Amino acid sequence: MRAPHLRRTVTATAVGIAAMFLLSPAAWAHVSVSPDTAEPGERATVAFRVPNERDDATTVRLEVRFPEDKPLASVTPQTVPGWSVSVTTTELPQPVATEHGTISEAVTAIVWEGGQIPVGTYQDFPVSIASPPAGTLVMKTLQTYSDGQVVRWIDVPQAGQAEPEHPAPALSVAPPPAPESTSDTTARVLGGAGLAAGLVALGWAAVRRKPAPVPAVGEREKARL
């Protein structure tokens, strides 16, 4: 093998290996929520995906804080083997009216601890949210490592700006469909009735305009006699 060709091969291999490390999801991924969208008025099942971004420590605790400006009446965590879970509910300063009734307390935090997310791996922490309100739910998250370091995923992305270093997981809930107005319904019914009446009128006109039957040849001869 010629020396220039050998150098090109070695360089390409080195670049490929470097790209694998630079683009490694475990090394660069953020704490996120999946899926990150939900339908209005329905129970949403999502999972907080937590990668271990350290190569010298394990993740041992996760705390998710739910927004107080969009109170959630019910958030149910799924059991994760090896982890204990606790749910914190808080009394609201004032009852809040929702499409499913008035609530006086809301879930404000969930903590998983006692387990480990090893180096180079990730863990999903599923939850079920009952009828999340429309809008964007920013759920600030704290990730604690075995050496005591706490990574705060609490930055809120701003429109027109670059993604922050530690973005908070966010769930986007579409607004409910607009209710159908009475006038639209009445117009639709009257339009259908008018179409039906028109079809009946056309059918009756076609019957009235039906030509008289032509007599047979024998009958025409009898008529001449």
C-alpha positions as a printed Julia matrix, in Angstrom:
225×3 Matrix{Float64}:
    0.0    0.0     0.0
    1.34   3.4    -0.96
    2.16   5.84    1.82
   -0.33   8.59    0.72
   -3.14   6.06    0.48
   -2.22   4.66    3.89
   -2.25   8.14    5.41
   -5.7    8.83    3.91
   -7.03   5.53    5.31
   -5.66   6.2     8.79
   -7.03   9.75    8.74
  -10.49   8.61    7.66
  -10.54   5.95   10.37
   -9.49   8.46   13.02
  -12.19  10.91   11.91
  -14.81   8.16   12.03
  -13.83   7.13   15.56
  -13.85  10.76   16.69
  -17.32  11.25   15.2
  -18.61   8.23   17.09
  -17.52   9.79   20.36
  -18.69  13.28   19.48
  -22.12  12.13   18.35
  -22.66   9.5    21.05
  -26.25   9.93   22.34
  -25.24   8.76   25.83
  -22.57  11.45   25.99
  -24.57  14.39   24.63
  -28.28  13.67   25.04
  -30.4   15.75   27.41
  -33.05  14.67   29.86
  -36.22  14.73   27.77
  -39.86  13.67   27.77
  -41.22  11.3    25.13
  -43.54  11.78   23.4
  -43.33  15.54   23.75
  -46.88  16.2    22.49
  -50.3   15.24   23.87
  -53.93  15.51   22.81
  -56.29  17.83   24.72
  -58.73  16.31   27.18
  -57.07  12.87   27.12
  -54.82  11.0    29.53
  -51.21  11.33   28.39
  -48.64   8.58   29.02
  -45.11   9.91   28.7
  -41.64   8.9    29.86
  -38.76  10.98   31.17
  -35.66   9.64   29.42
  -32.55  10.14   31.54
  -29.11   9.37   30.05
  -26.04   9.05   32.24
  -23.69  11.67   30.81
  -20.81  11.0    33.15
  -18.08   8.41   32.63
  -17.02   8.33   36.29
  -20.33   8.29   38.21
  -23.83   6.82   38.07
  -27.19   8.6    38.26
  -28.89   7.79   41.57
  -31.79  10.24   41.85
  -34.27  12.05   39.62
  -36.65  14.8    40.69
  -39.3   16.16   38.31
  -41.08  19.37   39.26
  -44.42  20.11   37.61
  -45.54  23.68   36.77
  -47.65  25.4    39.4
  -49.19  27.79   36.86
  -50.76  24.79   35.07
  -51.8   22.56   38.01
  -52.15  18.83   37.4
  -54.79  17.01   39.41
  -53.34  13.54   38.81
  -49.9   12.29   37.8
  -49.36   8.55   38.31
  -45.81   7.16   38.07
  -45.11   3.68   36.76
  -43.02   1.32   38.87
  -39.38   1.22   37.76
  -37.52  -1.89   39.01
  -34.84  -1.01   41.55
  -36.16   2.5    42.18
  -38.43   3.86   44.9
  -40.83   6.65   44.0
  -42.62   9.37   45.96
  -45.26  11.83   44.78
  -45.7   15.29   46.31
  -49.06  17.07   46.2
  -49.55  20.68   47.25
  -52.63  22.59   48.36
  -53.39  25.34   45.87
  -53.71  28.93   47.17
  -57.1   29.06   45.45
  -59.18  26.32   43.81
  -58.71  26.15   40.05
  -61.57  25.4    37.66
  -60.74  22.91   34.92
  -62.78  21.28   32.18
  -63.07  18.23   34.45
  -64.05  20.08   37.6
  -62.52  22.27   40.27
  -59.29  21.11   41.94
  -57.9   22.32   45.25
  -54.56  20.47   45.21
  -52.1   19.48   42.5
  -49.13  17.19   41.95
  -46.02  19.34   42.17
  -43.13  16.83   42.17
  -42.14  13.19   41.72
  -38.85  11.74   42.99
  -37.22   8.47   41.96
  -34.21   7.28   43.97
  -32.45   4.18   45.23
  -31.54   2.82   41.81
  -28.63   3.45   39.45
  -28.19   4.45   35.83
  -24.75   3.06   34.89
  -22.21   4.79   32.67
  -23.15   4.75   28.99
  -26.83   3.85   29.56
  -30.18   5.57   30.05
  -33.4    4.9    31.98
  -37.03   5.72   31.2
  -39.32   6.89   34.0
  -42.95   6.66   32.73
  -45.86   8.65   34.16
  -49.53   9.0    33.31
  -50.96  12.53   33.35
  -54.73  12.94   33.55
  -56.05  15.52   31.09
  -53.1   17.93   30.97
  -54.16  21.54   30.26
  -53.52  23.08   26.86
  -50.22  24.85   26.32
  -46.62  23.98   27.09
  -45.9   22.17   30.35
  -42.31  22.91   31.36
  -41.19  20.25   33.85
  -37.92  21.26   35.5
  -35.81  18.23   36.39
  -32.89  17.63   38.75
  -30.5   14.75   38.03
  -28.24  13.65   40.92
  -25.05  11.62   40.45
  -23.4    9.22   42.87
  -20.68  11.75   43.76
  -23.28  14.34   44.79
  -23.26  16.46   41.63
  -26.71  17.79   40.69
  -27.41  18.7    37.07
  -30.34  21.11   36.85
  -32.35  20.69   33.67
  -34.34  23.87   34.29
  -33.57  26.27   31.42
  -36.61  27.33   29.4
  -35.98  27.63   25.62
  -36.85  31.03   24.16
  -38.19  31.59   20.66
  -35.54  32.83   18.24
  -32.67  31.86   20.56
  -30.27  28.93   20.6
  -31.14  25.94   22.76
  -29.92  26.48   26.32
  -27.25  24.25   27.83
  -29.63  22.48   30.2
  -33.13  22.66   28.68
  -36.06  21.55   30.83
  -38.25  18.75   29.44
  -41.45  20.18   27.98
  -44.78  18.66   26.94
  -46.83  20.48   24.31
  -50.6   20.02   24.63
  -52.74  21.12   21.69
  -55.72  23.41   22.41
  -59.15  21.72   22.4
  -61.16  21.97   19.16
  -63.47  24.98   18.93
  -67.11  24.13   19.77
  -69.47  24.07   16.81
  -71.8   27.08   16.85
  -75.6   26.71   16.74
  -75.8   28.85   13.59
  -73.39  26.53   11.76
  -75.41  23.49   12.78
  -78.71  25.12   11.72
  -77.27  26.18    8.37
  -75.96  22.68    7.76
  -79.39  21.13    8.57
  -81.28  23.62    6.41
  -78.85  23.11    3.57
  -79.34  19.35    3.71
  -83.12  19.75    3.79
  -83.02  22.1     0.81
  -80.9   19.65   -1.18
  -83.34  16.81   -0.43
  -86.33  18.95   -1.47
  -84.58  19.87   -4.71
  -83.93  16.23   -5.55
  -87.59  15.36   -4.93
  -88.73  18.23   -7.18
  -86.42  17.11   -9.97
  -87.76  13.57   -9.73
  -91.39  14.75   -9.88
  -90.68  16.94  -12.89
  -89.06  14.03  -14.7
  -92.15  11.88  -14.09
  -94.53  14.57  -15.4
  -92.47  15.08  -18.53
  -92.42  11.38  -19.42
  -93.53  11.09  -23.15
  -96.73   9.17  -24.05
  -96.15   5.64  -25.34
  -96.11   5.25  -29.18
  -98.95   2.92  -30.4
  -98.01  -0.26  -32.2
  -98.4   -0.56  -36.03
 -101.59  -2.59  -35.76
 -103.24  -0.05  -33.54
 -102.37   2.76  -35.97
 -104.08   0.86  -38.82
 -107.23   0.36  -36.7
 -107.32   4.05  -36.0
 -107.48   4.83  -39.75
 -110.55   2.59  -40.35
